[in-house]
CSV table of C-alpha atoms and ligand atoms in Angstrom, one decimal:
chain,number,residue,atom,x,y,z
A,1,MET,CA,-25.6,22.1,62.6
A,2,ASP,CA,-26.2,19.3,60.0
A,3,LYS,CA,-24.6,21.5,57.3
A,4,ASN,CA,-21.5,21.9,59.5
A,5,ASN,CA,-21.3,18.2,60.0
A,6,ASP,CA,-21.5,17.5,56.2
A,7,GLN,CA,-18.8,20.1,55.6
A,8,ASP,CA,-16.5,18.4,58.2
A,9,LYS,CA,-17.2,15.0,56.6
A,10,ASN,CA,-16.3,16.4,53.2
A,11,ASN,CA,-13.1,18.0,54.5
A,12,GLN,CA,-12.1,14.7,56.1
A,13,GLU,CA,-12.7,12.7,52.9
A,14,ASN,CA,-10.7,15.2,50.9
A,15,HIS,CA,-7.9,15.0,53.4
A,16,GLU,CA,-7.9,11.2,53.3
A,17,ASN,CA,-7.9,11.2,49.5
A,18,LYS,CA,-4.9,13.6,49.4
A,19,GLN,CA,-3.1,11.4,52.0
A,20,SER,CA,-3.7,8.2,50.0
A,21,GLU,CA,-2.1,9.9,46.9
A,22,SER,CA,1.1,10.5,48.9
A,23,ASP,CA,1.1,7.0,50.5
A,24,VAL,CA,4.5,5.5,50.9
A,25,ASP,CA,5.8,2.8,48.6
A,26,LEU,CA,4.5,-0.5,50.1
A,27,ILE,CA,6.1,-2.8,47.4
A,28,PRO,CA,9.4,-2.0,45.7
A,29,GLY,CA,8.7,-0.4,42.3
A,30,GLY,CA,5.1,0.1,43.3
A,31,ARG,CA,5.3,3.8,42.7
A,32,ILE,CA,6.0,3.3,39.0
A,33,TYR,CA,2.8,1.4,38.7
A,34,GLN,CA,0.9,4.0,40.8
A,35,TYR,CA,2.2,6.7,38.4
A,36,PHE,CA,0.1,5.3,35.6
A,37,THR,CA,-3.0,4.6,37.7
A,38,LYS,CA,-3.4,7.8,39.7
A,39,GLN,CA,-6.3,10.0,38.7
A,40,ARG,CA,-4.2,12.8,37.4
A,41,HIS,CA,-2.1,10.5,35.1
A,42,ARG,CA,-5.0,8.3,34.1
A,43,MET,CA,-5.0,9.7,30.5
A,44,LEU,CA,-1.6,8.3,30.0
A,45,THR,CA,-2.8,4.7,30.4
A,46,PRO,CA,-5.1,4.6,27.3
A,47,ASN,CA,-2.4,6.4,25.3
A,48,LEU,CA,0.2,3.8,26.3
A,49,ASN,CA,-2.2,1.0,25.5
A,50,ARG,CA,-2.9,2.5,22.1
A,51,MET,CA,0.9,2.8,21.4
A,52,ALA,CA,1.5,-0.8,22.5
A,53,MET,CA,-1.4,-2.1,20.3
A,54,LEU,CA,0.0,-0.1,17.3
A,55,ILE,CA,3.4,-1.5,17.7
A,56,ILE,CA,2.0,-5.1,18.0
A,57,VAL,CA,-0.1,-4.6,14.9
A,58,LEU,CA,2.8,-3.1,12.9
A,59,ALA,CA,5.1,-6.0,13.9
A,60,LEU,CA,2.4,-8.6,12.9
A,61,LEU,CA,1.8,-6.8,9.5
A,62,LEU,CA,5.6,-6.8,8.9
A,63,THR,CA,5.9,-10.5,9.7
A,64,ILE,CA,2.9,-11.5,7.5
A,65,SER,CA,3.8,-9.2,4.6
A,66,LYS,CA,7.4,-10.5,4.6
A,67,SER,CA,6.2,-14.1,4.3
A,68,ILE,CA,3.7,-13.3,1.6
A,69,ALA,CA,6.1,-11.1,-0.4
A,70,ILE,CA,9.2,-13.2,-0.2
A,71,GLY,CA,8.2,-16.7,0.7
A,72,THR,CA,5.5,-18.8,-0.8
A,73,GLY,CA,1.9,-18.4,0.2
A,74,GLN,CA,1.1,-21.3,2.6
A,75,SER,CA,4.5,-21.5,4.1
A,76,ILE,CA,3.4,-18.7,6.4
A,77,TYR,CA,1.4,-21.3,8.3
A,78,CYS,CA,4.4,-23.6,8.9
A,79,LEU,CA,4.9,-24.3,12.6
A,80,GLU,CA,8.4,-25.7,12.2
A,81,CYS,CA,7.1,-28.8,14.0
A,82,ARG,CA,8.8,-31.1,11.6
A,83,SER,CA,6.0,-33.7,11.7
A,84,CYS,CA,6.4,-34.0,7.9
A,85,LEU,CA,9.8,-35.7,8.4
A,86,ALA,CA,7.6,-38.7,9.1
A,87,VAL,CA,7.5,-39.2,5.4
A,88,GLY,CA,10.9,-40.8,5.8
A,89,ASP,CA,11.8,-43.3,3.2
A,90,ASP,CA,8.6,-42.6,1.3
A,91,CYS,CA,10.2,-39.4,0.0
A,92,PRO,CA,11.7,-40.6,-3.4
A,93,ALA,CA,14.4,-37.9,-3.3
A,94,ASP,CA,15.3,-38.6,0.4
A,95,LEU,CA,14.6,-35.0,1.4
A,96,GLN,CA,13.5,-33.2,4.6
A,97,PRO,CA,10.4,-31.4,3.5
A,98,SER,CA,10.2,-29.3,6.7
A,99,GLU,CA,13.5,-27.6,5.9
A,100,LEU,CA,12.4,-26.8,2.4
A,101,VAL,CA,9.1,-25.2,3.6
A,102,ILE,CA,11.0,-23.2,6.2
A,103,ALA,CA,13.5,-22.0,3.6
A,104,ALA,CA,10.5,-21.1,1.4
A,105,ARG,CA,9.0,-19.0,4.1
A,106,THR,CA,11.8,-16.5,4.1
A,107,GLY,CA,12.9,-16.8,0.5
A,108,ASP,CA,16.1,-18.4,1.6
A,109,TYR,CA,17.3,-19.8,-1.9
A,110,LYS,CA,20.8,-20.8,-0.7
A,111,ASN,CA,19.6,-23.1,2.0
A,112,PHE,CA,16.8,-24.3,-0.3
A,113,ILE,CA,19.5,-25.5,-2.8
A,114,LYS,CA,21.7,-26.8,-0.1
A,115,ASP,CA,18.8,-28.9,1.4
A,116,GLY,CA,18.1,-30.4,-2.1
A,117,GLY,CA,15.0,-28.3,-2.9
A,118,LEU,CA,15.8,-28.6,-6.6
A,119,GLU,CA,15.8,-32.4,-6.3
A,120,CYS,CA,12.1,-32.5,-5.1
A,121,ILE,CA,9.9,-34.1,-7.7
A,122,THR,CA,6.8,-32.6,-6.1
A,123,CYS,CA,5.2,-36.0,-5.8
A,124,GLY,CA,3.2,-34.9,-2.7
A,125,GLU,CA,4.0,-38.0,-0.6
A,126,CYS,CA,4.9,-35.7,2.4
A,127,VAL,CA,1.7,-33.6,2.3
A,128,GLU,CA,-0.4,-35.9,4.4
A,129,TYR,CA,2.0,-35.6,7.3
A,130,CYS,CA,1.6,-31.8,7.7
A,131,ILE,CA,-0.5,-31.1,10.8
A,132,VAL,CA,-1.8,-27.8,9.4
A,133,ASP,CA,-2.6,-29.1,5.9
A,134,ILE,CA,0.1,-27.1,4.0
A,135,ASP,CA,0.3,-28.3,0.4
A,136,ILE,CA,4.1,-28.9,0.8
A,137,ALA,CA,4.6,-30.0,-2.8
A,138,SER,CA,3.0,-26.8,-4.2
A,139,VAL,CA,5.1,-24.6,-1.8
A,140,ILE,CA,8.3,-26.4,-2.9
A,141,GLY,CA,7.2,-26.2,-6.6
A,142,THR,CA,6.8,-22.4,-6.4
A,143,MET,CA,10.0,-22.1,-4.5
A,144,GLN,CA,11.8,-24.1,-7.3
A,145,ASP,CA,10.6,-21.6,-9.9
A,146,ARG,CA,11.7,-18.7,-7.8
A,147,THR,CA,15.1,-20.3,-7.0
A,148,MET,CA,15.7,-20.8,-10.8
A,149,ASP,CA,14.9,-17.1,-11.3
A,150,ALA,CA,17.3,-16.1,-8.5
A,151,ILE,CA,20.0,-18.3,-10.1
A,152,LYS,CA,19.5,-16.7,-13.6
A,153,ALA,CA,19.5,-13.2,-12.0
A,154,GLY,CA,23.0,-14.0,-10.5
A,155,ARG,CA,21.8,-13.9,-6.9
A,156,ILE,CA,23.3,-17.3,-6.0
A,157,PRO,CA,27.1,-17.6,-5.7
A,158,ASN,CA,28.6,-19.8,-8.5
A,159,ASN,CA,30.6,-21.9,-6.0
A,160,LEU,CA,27.4,-22.9,-4.2
A,161,LEU,CA,25.9,-24.1,-7.6
A,162,VAL,CA,29.1,-26.0,-8.5
A,163,GLU,CA,29.1,-27.7,-5.1
A,164,ALA,CA,25.4,-28.6,-5.5
A,165,LEU,CA,26.0,-30.1,-8.9
A,166,GLU,CA,29.0,-32.1,-7.6
A,167,GLU,CA,26.9,-33.5,-4.8
A,168,ASP,CA,23.9,-34.3,-7.0
A,169,ARG,CA,21.7,-31.8,-5.2
A,170,ILE,CA,20.3,-30.4,-8.4
A,171,GLY,CA,17.4,-32.5,-9.9
A,172,ALA,CA,17.6,-33.8,-13.4
A,173,GLU,CA,15.0,-31.3,-14.5
A,174,TYR,CA,17.2,-28.4,-13.6
A,175,VAL,CA,20.8,-29.7,-14.2
A,176,GLU,CA,21.0,-28.5,-17.8
A,177,GLU,CA,19.8,-25.0,-17.0
A,178,VAL,CA,22.1,-24.6,-14.1
A,179,GLU,CA,25.1,-25.9,-16.1
A,180,GLU,CA,24.3,-23.5,-19.0
A,181,TYR,CA,24.1,-20.6,-16.6
A,182,LEU,CA,27.5,-21.5,-15.1
A,183,LEU,CA,29.1,-21.8,-18.6
A,184,GLU,CA,27.8,-18.4,-19.4
A,185,GLN,CA,29.6,-17.2,-16.3
A,186,GLY,CA,32.8,-18.8,-17.5
A,187,VAL,CA,32.7,-21.7,-15.0
A,188,ASP,CA,33.5,-25.0,-16.6
A,189,VAL,CA,31.4,-27.7,-15.1
A,190,LYS,CA,31.7,-30.4,-17.7
B,1,SF4,S1,7.0,-33.7,-2.5
B,1,SF4,FE1,9.2,-33.5,-2.5
B,1,SF4,S2,9.8,-33.5,-0.4
B,1,SF4,FE2,7.7,-34.3,-0.5
B,1,SF4,S3,7.9,-36.5,-0.6
B,1,SF4,FE3,7.8,-35.8,-2.7
B,1,SF4,S4,9.9,-35.5,-3.3
B,1,SF4,FE4,9.9,-35.7,-1.1
B,2,SF4,S1,4.5,-30.7,9.2
B,2,SF4,FE1,3.7,-28.8,8.2
B,2,SF4,S2,3.9,-27.3,9.8
B,2,SF4,FE2,5.2,-29.0,10.5
B,2,SF4,S3,7.2,-28.5,9.7
B,2,SF4,FE3,6.2,-29.7,8.1
B,2,SF4,S4,5.3,-28.2,6.7
B,2,SF4,FE4,5.8,-27.1,8.6
Protein backbone atom coordinates (compact mmCIF):
# COMPACT_ATOMS: atom_id res chain seq x y z
CA MET A 1 0.00 0.00 0.00
CA ASP A 2 2.84 2.36 1.02
CA LYS A 3 4.63 1.49 -2.20
CA ASN A 4 1.57 2.50 -4.24
CA ASN A 5 1.35 5.78 -2.36
CA ASP A 6 4.99 6.56 -3.09
CA GLN A 7 4.46 5.73 -6.75
CA ASP A 8 1.43 8.08 -6.89
CA LYS A 9 3.42 10.83 -5.21
CA ASN A 10 6.27 10.46 -7.73
CA ASN A 11 3.86 10.50 -10.65
CA GLN A 12 2.24 13.64 -9.29
CA GLU A 13 5.64 15.38 -8.87
CA ASN A 14 6.66 14.43 -12.41
CA HIS A 15 3.38 15.76 -13.72
CA GLU A 16 3.88 19.07 -11.84
CA ASN A 17 7.42 19.39 -13.15
CA LYS A 18 6.27 18.85 -16.72
CA GLN A 19 3.49 21.35 -16.25
CA SER A 20 5.84 24.02 -14.85
CA GLU A 21 8.03 23.62 -17.96
CA SER A 22 5.13 24.54 -20.20
CA ASP A 23 3.89 27.38 -17.98
CA VAL A 24 2.47 30.38 -19.77
CA ASP A 25 4.53 33.53 -20.21
CA LEU A 26 3.82 35.60 -17.09
CA ILE A 27 5.98 38.56 -18.09
CA PRO A 28 6.46 39.72 -21.69
CA GLY A 29 9.73 38.32 -23.01
CA GLY A 30 9.92 35.95 -20.05
CA ARG A 31 10.14 32.93 -22.30
CA ILE A 32 13.39 34.12 -23.79
CA TYR A 33 14.90 34.17 -20.31
CA GLN A 34 13.36 30.79 -19.48
CA TYR A 35 14.88 29.31 -22.63
CA PHE A 36 18.35 29.76 -21.17
CA THR A 37 17.46 28.61 -17.69
CA LYS A 38 15.42 25.48 -18.28
CA GLN A 39 17.11 22.26 -17.29
CA ARG A 40 17.46 20.96 -20.83
CA HIS A 41 19.09 24.18 -22.08
CA ARG A 42 21.21 24.78 -19.03
CA MET A 43 24.42 23.85 -20.88
CA LEU A 44 23.91 26.89 -23.11
CA THR A 45 24.30 29.33 -20.21
CA PRO A 46 27.95 28.59 -19.33
CA ASN A 47 28.81 28.54 -23.05
CA LEU A 48 27.23 31.95 -23.59
CA ASN A 49 28.98 33.24 -20.49
CA ARG A 50 32.32 31.98 -21.79
CA MET A 51 31.71 33.61 -25.16
CA ALA A 52 30.79 36.94 -23.51
CA MET A 53 33.92 36.80 -21.32
CA LEU A 54 36.10 36.01 -24.35
CA ILE A 55 34.67 38.97 -26.27
CA ILE A 56 35.22 41.31 -23.29
CA VAL A 57 38.82 40.12 -22.82
CA LEU A 58 39.57 40.49 -26.56
CA ALA A 59 38.10 44.02 -26.60
CA LEU A 60 40.19 44.96 -23.55
CA LEU A 61 43.38 43.51 -25.06
CA LEU A 62 42.74 45.38 -28.31
CA THR A 63 42.23 48.68 -26.48
CA ILE A 64 45.30 48.23 -24.30
CA SER A 65 47.61 47.02 -27.06
CA LYS A 66 46.50 49.88 -29.32
CA SER A 67 47.45 52.43 -26.70
CA ILE A 68 50.78 50.78 -25.95
CA ALA A 69 51.70 50.23 -29.58
CA ILE A 70 50.66 53.58 -31.03
CA GLY A 71 50.41 55.96 -28.12
CA THR A 72 52.97 56.59 -25.47
CA GLY A 73 53.11 54.38 -22.37
CA GLN A 74 51.44 56.23 -19.54
CA SER A 75 48.91 58.03 -21.71
CA ILE A 76 46.82 54.87 -21.45
CA TYR A 77 45.89 55.92 -17.92
CA CYS A 78 44.56 59.33 -18.94
CA LEU A 79 40.97 59.78 -17.82
CA GLU A 80 40.40 62.81 -20.04
CA CYS A 81 39.35 64.66 -16.88
CA ARG A 82 41.29 67.76 -17.97
CA SER A 83 42.35 68.55 -14.40
CA CYS A 84 45.80 69.36 -15.78
CA LEU A 85 44.33 72.44 -17.47
CA ALA A 86 44.64 73.94 -13.98
CA VAL A 87 48.25 74.67 -14.90
CA GLY A 88 46.83 77.70 -16.74
CA ASP A 89 49.26 80.58 -17.07
CA ASP A 90 52.03 78.56 -15.45
CA CYS A 91 52.46 76.70 -18.73
CA PRO A 92 55.21 78.74 -20.40
CA ALA A 93 54.00 77.75 -23.86
CA ASP A 94 50.33 78.47 -23.08
CA LEU A 95 49.26 74.93 -23.99
CA GLN A 96 46.47 72.57 -22.96
CA PRO A 97 48.40 69.51 -21.75
CA SER A 98 45.28 67.31 -21.57
CA GLU A 99 44.75 67.56 -25.34
CA LEU A 100 48.37 66.61 -25.98
CA VAL A 101 48.15 63.52 -23.75
CA ILE A 102 44.87 62.51 -25.39
CA ALA A 103 46.45 62.89 -28.85
CA ALA A 104 49.45 60.86 -27.65
CA ARG A 105 47.19 58.05 -26.54
CA THR A 106 46.07 57.28 -30.07
CA GLY A 107 49.15 58.46 -31.92
CA ASP A 108 47.19 61.36 -33.39
CA TYR A 109 50.15 63.36 -34.77
CA LYS A 110 48.04 65.85 -36.71
CA ASN A 111 46.05 67.03 -33.70
CA PHE A 112 49.23 66.95 -31.61
CA ILE A 113 50.80 69.47 -34.01
CA LYS A 114 47.60 71.54 -34.26
CA ASP A 115 47.39 71.73 -30.46
CA GLY A 116 50.98 72.96 -30.25
CA GLY A 117 52.60 69.72 -29.04
CA LEU A 118 55.87 70.70 -30.76
CA GLU A 119 55.91 73.95 -28.76
CA CYS A 120 56.02 72.19 -25.38
CA ILE A 121 59.37 72.61 -23.62
CA THR A 122 58.66 69.62 -21.34
CA CYS A 123 59.21 71.76 -18.24
CA GLY A 124 56.87 69.57 -16.17
CA GLU A 125 54.87 72.43 -14.62
CA CYS A 126 51.62 70.64 -15.47
CA VAL A 127 52.60 67.25 -14.02
CA GLU A 128 51.50 68.01 -10.44
CA TYR A 129 47.91 68.60 -11.63
CA CYS A 130 47.39 65.12 -13.04
CA ILE A 131 45.08 63.19 -10.75
CA VAL A 132 46.53 59.82 -11.82
CA ASP A 133 50.19 60.87 -11.68
CA ILE A 134 50.92 60.68 -15.38
CA ASP A 135 54.32 62.13 -16.19
CA ILE A 136 52.81 64.47 -18.77
CA ALA A 137 56.14 66.01 -19.77
CA SER A 138 57.61 62.60 -20.53
CA VAL A 139 54.53 61.54 -22.55
CA ILE A 140 54.70 64.76 -24.59
CA GLY A 141 58.49 64.43 -25.06
CA THR A 142 58.11 60.92 -26.48
CA MET A 143 55.24 62.07 -28.66
CA GLN A 144 57.39 64.92 -30.02
CA ASP A 145 60.04 62.41 -31.14
CA ARG A 146 57.42 60.24 -32.81
CA THR A 147 55.78 63.22 -34.45
CA MET A 148 59.11 64.31 -35.96
CA ASP A 149 59.61 60.75 -37.25
CA ALA A 150 56.12 60.87 -38.77
CA ILE A 151 56.89 64.21 -40.44
CA LYS A 152 60.13 62.91 -41.95
CA ALA A 153 58.35 59.79 -43.14
CA GLY A 154 55.91 62.00 -45.08
CA ARG A 155 52.92 61.01 -42.97
CA ILE A 156 51.87 64.59 -42.20
CA PRO A 157 50.37 66.76 -44.97
CA ASN A 158 52.66 69.64 -46.04
CA ASN A 159 49.88 72.24 -45.78
CA LEU A 160 49.33 71.33 -42.13
CA LEU A 161 53.04 71.92 -41.44
CA VAL A 162 53.08 75.22 -43.34
CA GLU A 163 50.04 76.38 -41.38
CA ALA A 164 51.66 75.36 -38.08
CA LEU A 165 54.82 77.29 -38.99
CA GLU A 166 52.82 80.38 -39.94
CA GLU A 167 50.90 80.25 -36.67
CA ASP A 168 54.05 79.65 -34.57
CA ARG A 169 52.87 76.25 -33.43
CA ILE A 170 56.27 74.63 -34.06
CA GLY A 171 58.73 75.19 -31.21
CA ALA A 172 62.14 76.77 -31.88
CA GLU A 173 63.76 73.39 -31.30
CA TYR A 174 61.98 71.89 -34.31
CA VAL A 175 61.50 74.83 -36.69
CA GLU A 176 64.70 74.24 -38.65
CA GLU A 177 64.06 70.52 -39.13
CA VAL A 178 60.49 71.12 -40.28
CA GLU A 179 61.53 73.88 -42.71
CA GLU A 180 64.29 71.68 -44.12
CA TYR A 181 61.83 68.87 -44.67
CA LEU A 182 59.39 71.18 -46.46
CA LEU A 183 62.17 72.57 -48.67
CA GLU A 184 63.08 69.00 -49.66
CA GLN A 185 59.44 68.58 -50.66
CA GLY A 186 59.66 71.67 -52.86
CA VAL A 187 57.65 73.86 -50.50
CA ASP A 188 59.17 77.33 -50.09
CA VAL A 189 58.62 78.43 -46.51
CA LYS A 190 61.19 81.22 -46.26
S1 LIG B 1 55.36 70.34 -19.81
FE1 LIG B 1 54.62 71.35 -21.70
S2 LIG B 1 52.41 71.44 -21.46
FE2 LIG B 1 53.26 71.05 -19.41
S3 LIG B 1 53.50 73.09 -18.52
FE3 LIG B 1 55.46 72.59 -19.48
S4 LIG B 1 55.31 73.46 -21.56
FE4 LIG B 1 53.22 73.40 -20.72
S1 LIG C 1 44.90 65.43 -15.45
FE1 LIG C 1 45.91 63.54 -16.09
S2 LIG C 1 44.20 62.13 -16.44
FE2 LIG C 1 43.31 64.20 -16.44
S3 LIG C 1 43.35 64.86 -18.62
FE3 LIG C 1 45.26 65.59 -17.67
S4 LIG C 1 46.72 63.95 -18.17
FE4 LIG C 1 44.69 63.07 -18.43
